[in-house]
Coordinates of C-alpha atoms and ligand atoms in Angstrom, one line a residue:
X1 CA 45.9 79.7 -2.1
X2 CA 42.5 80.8 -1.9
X3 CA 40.2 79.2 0.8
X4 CA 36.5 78.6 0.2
X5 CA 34.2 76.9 2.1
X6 CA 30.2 75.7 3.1
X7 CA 29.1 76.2 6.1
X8 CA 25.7 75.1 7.8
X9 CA 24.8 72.3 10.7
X10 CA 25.0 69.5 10.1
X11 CA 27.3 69.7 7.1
X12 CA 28.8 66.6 6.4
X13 CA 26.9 65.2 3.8
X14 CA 27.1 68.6 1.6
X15 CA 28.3 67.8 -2.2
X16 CA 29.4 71.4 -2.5
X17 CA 33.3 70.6 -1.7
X18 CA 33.3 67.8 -4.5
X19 CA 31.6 69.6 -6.9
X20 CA 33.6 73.2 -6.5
X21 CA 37.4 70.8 -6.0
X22 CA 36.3 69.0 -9.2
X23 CA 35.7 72.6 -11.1
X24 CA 39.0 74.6 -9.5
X25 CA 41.3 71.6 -10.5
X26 CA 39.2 71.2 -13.9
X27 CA 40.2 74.8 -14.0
X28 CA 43.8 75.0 -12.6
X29 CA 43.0 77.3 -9.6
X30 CA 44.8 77.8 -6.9
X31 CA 42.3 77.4 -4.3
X32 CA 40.6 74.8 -2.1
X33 CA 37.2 74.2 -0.7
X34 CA 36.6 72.9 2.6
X35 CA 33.5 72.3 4.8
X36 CA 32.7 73.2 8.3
X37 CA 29.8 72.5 11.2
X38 CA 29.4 75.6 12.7
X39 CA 27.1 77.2 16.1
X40 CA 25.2 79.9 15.6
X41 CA 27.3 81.9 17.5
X42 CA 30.5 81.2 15.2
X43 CA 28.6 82.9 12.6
X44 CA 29.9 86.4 13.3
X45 CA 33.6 85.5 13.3
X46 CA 33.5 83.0 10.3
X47 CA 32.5 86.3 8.5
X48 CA 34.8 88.5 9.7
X49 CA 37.2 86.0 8.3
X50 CA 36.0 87.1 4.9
X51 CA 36.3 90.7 5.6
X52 CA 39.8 90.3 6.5
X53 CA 40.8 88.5 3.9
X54 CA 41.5 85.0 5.4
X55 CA 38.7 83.2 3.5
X56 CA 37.8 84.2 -0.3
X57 CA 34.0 82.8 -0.3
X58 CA 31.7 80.7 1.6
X59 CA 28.1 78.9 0.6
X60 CA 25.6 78.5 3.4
X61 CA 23.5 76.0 3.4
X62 CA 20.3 74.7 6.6
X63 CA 20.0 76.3 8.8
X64 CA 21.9 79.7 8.3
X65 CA 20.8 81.4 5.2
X66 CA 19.0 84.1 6.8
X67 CA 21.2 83.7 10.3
X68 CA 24.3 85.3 8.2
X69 CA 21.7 88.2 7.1
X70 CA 22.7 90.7 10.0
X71 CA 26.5 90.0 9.6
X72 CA 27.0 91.1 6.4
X73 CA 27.6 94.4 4.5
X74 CA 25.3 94.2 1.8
X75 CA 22.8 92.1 0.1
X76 CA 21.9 91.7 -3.8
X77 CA 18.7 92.2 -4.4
X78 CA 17.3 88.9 -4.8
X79 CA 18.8 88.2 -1.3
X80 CA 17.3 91.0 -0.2
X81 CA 14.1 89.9 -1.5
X82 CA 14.4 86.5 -0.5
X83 CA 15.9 87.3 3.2
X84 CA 18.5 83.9 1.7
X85 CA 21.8 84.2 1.6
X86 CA 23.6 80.5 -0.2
X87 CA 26.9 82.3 -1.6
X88 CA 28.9 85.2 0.1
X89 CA 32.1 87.5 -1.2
X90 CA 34.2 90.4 -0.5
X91 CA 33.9 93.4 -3.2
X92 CA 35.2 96.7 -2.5
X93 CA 36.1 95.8 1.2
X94 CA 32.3 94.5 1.6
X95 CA 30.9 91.3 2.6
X96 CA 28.6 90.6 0.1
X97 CA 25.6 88.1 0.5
X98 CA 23.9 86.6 -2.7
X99 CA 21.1 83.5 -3.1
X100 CA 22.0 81.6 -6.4
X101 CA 19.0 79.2 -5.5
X102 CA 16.9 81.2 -7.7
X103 CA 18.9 81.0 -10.4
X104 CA 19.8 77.5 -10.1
X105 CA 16.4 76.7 -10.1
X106 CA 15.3 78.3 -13.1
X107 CA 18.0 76.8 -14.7
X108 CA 17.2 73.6 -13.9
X109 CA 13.8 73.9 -15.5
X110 CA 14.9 75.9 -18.6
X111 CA 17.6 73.0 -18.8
X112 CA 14.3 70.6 -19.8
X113 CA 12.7 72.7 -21.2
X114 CA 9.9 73.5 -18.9
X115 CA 7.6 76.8 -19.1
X116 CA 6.5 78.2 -16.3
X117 CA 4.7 81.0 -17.8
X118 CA 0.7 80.8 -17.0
X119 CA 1.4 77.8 -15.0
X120 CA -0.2 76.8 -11.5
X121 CA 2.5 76.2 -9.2
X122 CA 2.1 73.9 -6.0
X123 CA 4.8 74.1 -3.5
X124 CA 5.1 72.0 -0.3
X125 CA 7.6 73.7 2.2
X126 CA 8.0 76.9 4.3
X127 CA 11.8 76.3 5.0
X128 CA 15.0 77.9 3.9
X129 CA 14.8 76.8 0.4
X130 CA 11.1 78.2 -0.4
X131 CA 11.5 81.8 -0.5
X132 CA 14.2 81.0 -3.7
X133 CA 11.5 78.9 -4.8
X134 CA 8.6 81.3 -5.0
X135 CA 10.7 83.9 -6.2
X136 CA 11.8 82.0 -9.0
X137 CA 8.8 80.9 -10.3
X138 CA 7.3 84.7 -10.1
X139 CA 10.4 85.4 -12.5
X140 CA 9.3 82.3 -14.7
X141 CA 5.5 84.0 -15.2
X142 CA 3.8 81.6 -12.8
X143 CA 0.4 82.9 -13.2
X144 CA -0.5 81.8 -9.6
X145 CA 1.7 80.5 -6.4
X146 CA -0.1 78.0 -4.0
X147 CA 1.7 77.5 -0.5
X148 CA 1.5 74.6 2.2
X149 CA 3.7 73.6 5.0
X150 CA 2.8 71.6 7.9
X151 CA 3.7 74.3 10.5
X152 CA 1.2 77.2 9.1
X153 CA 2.8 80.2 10.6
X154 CA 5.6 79.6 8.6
X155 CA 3.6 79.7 5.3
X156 CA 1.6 82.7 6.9
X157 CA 5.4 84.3 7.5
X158 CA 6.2 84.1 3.8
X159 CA 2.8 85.4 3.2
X160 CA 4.6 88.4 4.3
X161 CA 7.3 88.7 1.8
X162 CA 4.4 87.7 -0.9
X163 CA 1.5 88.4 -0.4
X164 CA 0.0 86.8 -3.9
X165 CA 0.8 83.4 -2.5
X166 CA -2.2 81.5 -2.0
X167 CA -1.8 79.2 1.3
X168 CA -3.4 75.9 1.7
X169 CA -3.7 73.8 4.9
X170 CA -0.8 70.8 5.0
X171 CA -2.6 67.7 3.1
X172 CA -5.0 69.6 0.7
X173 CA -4.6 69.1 -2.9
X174 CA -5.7 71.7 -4.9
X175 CA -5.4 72.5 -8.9
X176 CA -1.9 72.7 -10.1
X177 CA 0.0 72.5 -13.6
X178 CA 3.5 71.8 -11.6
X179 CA 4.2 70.8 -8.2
X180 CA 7.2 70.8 -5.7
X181 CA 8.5 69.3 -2.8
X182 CA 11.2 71.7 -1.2
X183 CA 10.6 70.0 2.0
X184 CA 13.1 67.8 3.9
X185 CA 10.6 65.1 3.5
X186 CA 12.1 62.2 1.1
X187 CA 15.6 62.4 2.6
X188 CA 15.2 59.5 4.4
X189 CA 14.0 56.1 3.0
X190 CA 10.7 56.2 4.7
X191 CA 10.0 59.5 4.9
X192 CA 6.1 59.8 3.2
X193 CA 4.3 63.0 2.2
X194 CA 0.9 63.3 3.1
X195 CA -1.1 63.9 0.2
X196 CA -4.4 62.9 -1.5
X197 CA -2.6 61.9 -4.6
X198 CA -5.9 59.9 -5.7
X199 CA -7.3 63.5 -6.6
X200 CA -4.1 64.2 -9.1
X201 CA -4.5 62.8 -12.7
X202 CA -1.4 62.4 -15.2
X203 CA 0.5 65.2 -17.6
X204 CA 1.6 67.8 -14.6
X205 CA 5.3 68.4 -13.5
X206 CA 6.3 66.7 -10.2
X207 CA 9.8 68.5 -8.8
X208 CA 11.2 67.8 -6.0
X209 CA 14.6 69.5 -4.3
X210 CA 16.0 66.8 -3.3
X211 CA 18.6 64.5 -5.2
X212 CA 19.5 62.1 -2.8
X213 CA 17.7 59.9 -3.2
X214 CA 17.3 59.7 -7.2
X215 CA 13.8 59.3 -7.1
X216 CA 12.2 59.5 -3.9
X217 CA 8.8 58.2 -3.1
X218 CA 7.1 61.7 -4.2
X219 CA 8.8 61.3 -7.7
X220 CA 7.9 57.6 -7.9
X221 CA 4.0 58.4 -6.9
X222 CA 3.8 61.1 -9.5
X223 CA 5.7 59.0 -12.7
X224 CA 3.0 56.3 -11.4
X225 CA 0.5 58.7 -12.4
X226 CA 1.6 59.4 -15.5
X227 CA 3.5 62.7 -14.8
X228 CA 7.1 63.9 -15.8
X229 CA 9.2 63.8 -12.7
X230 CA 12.4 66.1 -11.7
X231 CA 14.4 65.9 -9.2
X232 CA 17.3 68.7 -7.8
X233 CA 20.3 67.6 -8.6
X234 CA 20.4 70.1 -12.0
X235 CA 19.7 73.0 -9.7
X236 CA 22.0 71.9 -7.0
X237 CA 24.7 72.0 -10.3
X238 CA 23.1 75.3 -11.4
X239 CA 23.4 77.3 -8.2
X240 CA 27.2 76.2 -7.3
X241 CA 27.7 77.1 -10.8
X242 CA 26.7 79.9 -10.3
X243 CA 28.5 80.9 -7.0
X244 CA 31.6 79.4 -8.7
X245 CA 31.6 82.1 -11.3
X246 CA 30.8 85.1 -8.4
X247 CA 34.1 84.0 -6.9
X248 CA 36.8 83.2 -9.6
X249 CA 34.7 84.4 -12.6
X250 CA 35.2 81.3 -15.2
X251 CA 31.4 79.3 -15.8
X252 CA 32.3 75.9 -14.9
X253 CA 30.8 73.1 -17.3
X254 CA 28.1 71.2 -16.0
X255 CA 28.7 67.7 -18.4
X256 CA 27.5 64.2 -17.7
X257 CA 30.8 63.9 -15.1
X258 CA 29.8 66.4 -12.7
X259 CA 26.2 65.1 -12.7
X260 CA 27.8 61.6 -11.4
X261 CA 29.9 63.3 -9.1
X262 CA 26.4 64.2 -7.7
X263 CA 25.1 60.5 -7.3
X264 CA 25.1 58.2 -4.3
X265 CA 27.0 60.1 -2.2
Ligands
LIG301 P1 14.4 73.7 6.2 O1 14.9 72.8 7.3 O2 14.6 75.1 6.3 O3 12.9 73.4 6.0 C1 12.3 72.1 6.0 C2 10.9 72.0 5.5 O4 10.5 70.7 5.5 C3 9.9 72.8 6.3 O5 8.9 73.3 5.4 C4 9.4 71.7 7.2 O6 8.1 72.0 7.7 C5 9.3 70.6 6.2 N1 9.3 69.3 6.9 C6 10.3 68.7 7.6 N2 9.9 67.5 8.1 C7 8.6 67.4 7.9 C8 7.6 66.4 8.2 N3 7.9 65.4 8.9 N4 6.3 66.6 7.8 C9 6.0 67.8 7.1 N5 6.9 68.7 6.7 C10 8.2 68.5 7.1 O7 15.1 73.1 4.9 P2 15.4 73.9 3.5 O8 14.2 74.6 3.1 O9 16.7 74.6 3.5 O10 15.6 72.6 2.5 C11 14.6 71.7 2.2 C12 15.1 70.7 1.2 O11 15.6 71.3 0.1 C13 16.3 69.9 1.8 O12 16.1 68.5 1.5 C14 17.5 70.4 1.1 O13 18.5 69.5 1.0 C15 16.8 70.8 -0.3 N6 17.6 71.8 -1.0 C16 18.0 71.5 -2.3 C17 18.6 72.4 -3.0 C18 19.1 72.1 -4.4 O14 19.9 72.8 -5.0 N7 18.6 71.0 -5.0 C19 18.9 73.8 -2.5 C20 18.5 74.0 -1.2 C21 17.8 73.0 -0.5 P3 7.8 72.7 9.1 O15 8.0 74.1 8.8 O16 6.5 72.3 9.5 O17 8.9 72.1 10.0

């Protein structure tokens, strides 16, 4: 049987092993897919276990995408570029990292329908999940990237990997077409964005990462407005889709089930 498994800390609440057990028993494999809280300094031997064969795949989640970097063989160019790794593999007697995070969210926004190209894009976040972000959009034909996090270094840092972002200090608005939250910001009931949302009219494109909650108070401020709303839950589909099909090569469906497997977990 082969063994699969998402690691990061904390790593309970991950939907990964639902959504990839629903897929390899939809698809009759013989393989299972467990989760597991890990230190740091379990890193190096967790991979090891996919070198020698022990485990088949693992997805990474916060806050070891870029901690796995130096432990691996080799890295596909968009985890190269994005210095994220979400989805590793052995090919060739190589541990392989990957970042389906890109892909899953253009994915998401091709599913709806949603042009990037010439667009303004907003994003709020410095974390894990921005570099994936940014990168995407570039792909998309964003024709300008506008950067904020609360902790500026960390914008300034991925100023380093791009340097066409433009940053903006944490609470300033400026001109977008879309905007997204891939902060942590929204996970929790209370949890408020700081934002001068009196100087955002209607018709942009409010996304936010998260999916659990439905509609967090970021989403609800910018359908208020008179905007279309998003949330991640398509590109939290997307990317394990995609990682699925590195690892037993069959495209899993993504159908109105799976999305509900997805809800109020
Ligand atoms: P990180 O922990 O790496 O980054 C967290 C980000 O949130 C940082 O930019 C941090 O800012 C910011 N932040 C946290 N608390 C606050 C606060 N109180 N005020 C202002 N900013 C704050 O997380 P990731 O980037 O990995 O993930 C971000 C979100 O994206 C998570 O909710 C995650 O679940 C979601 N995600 C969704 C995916 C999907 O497929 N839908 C895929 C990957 C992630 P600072 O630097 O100042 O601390």
């Amino acid at each position: 049987m082969k063994k699969y498994l998402v690691i990061g800390n904390p790593v309970e609440h991950s939907l990964s092993p639902k959504l990839h057990n629903y897929w390899i028993k939809e698809n009759k494999i013989d393989a299972v897919y467990n989760k597991k809280q890990l230190n740091e300094i379990d890193i190096q031997k967790i991979i090891s276990e996919v070198k020698n064969g022990e485990i088949d795949g693992i997805n990474v989640t916060v806050p070891f995408k870029k901690t796995v970097i130096p432990f691996l063989n080799e890295l596909t160019s968009v985890a190269k570029k994005t210095k994220s790794v979400n989805t590793i593999y052995k090919k060739m007697d190589k541990v392989i990292g990957d970042n389906t995070d890109v892909g899953g969210f253009e994915s998401a926004l091709q599913n709806i329908n949603y042009n990037v190209k010439g667009k303004i894009a907003f994003i709020l976040g410095a974390g894990g999940v921005a570099p994936s972000i940014i990168l995407a959009l570039k792909k998309m034909g964003a024709s300008k990237i506008i950067l904020s996090n609360r902790t500026k270094q960390k914008a300034e840092d991925l100023k380093k990997i791009y340097p066409e972002l433009d940053l903006v200090n944490w609470g300033d608005v400026p001109e977008f077409d879309i905007i997204i939250n891939a902060t942590s910001l929204g996970l929790k009931e209370n949890d408020t964005i700081k934002l001068d949302y009196s100087v955002i009219g209607p018709n942009k494109f409010f996304y936010d990462v998260i999916y659990n909650p439905s509609k967090t108070k970021f989403l609800l401020k910018g359908k208020e407005l008179g905007n279309q709303i998003e949330n991640g839950k398509t590109m939290f589909a997307y990317q394990a889709q995609l990682a699925f099909k590195i690892w037993h090569n069959i495209e899993p469906k993504i159908d109105e089930k799976v999305l509900k497997l997805l809800e109020n977990d």
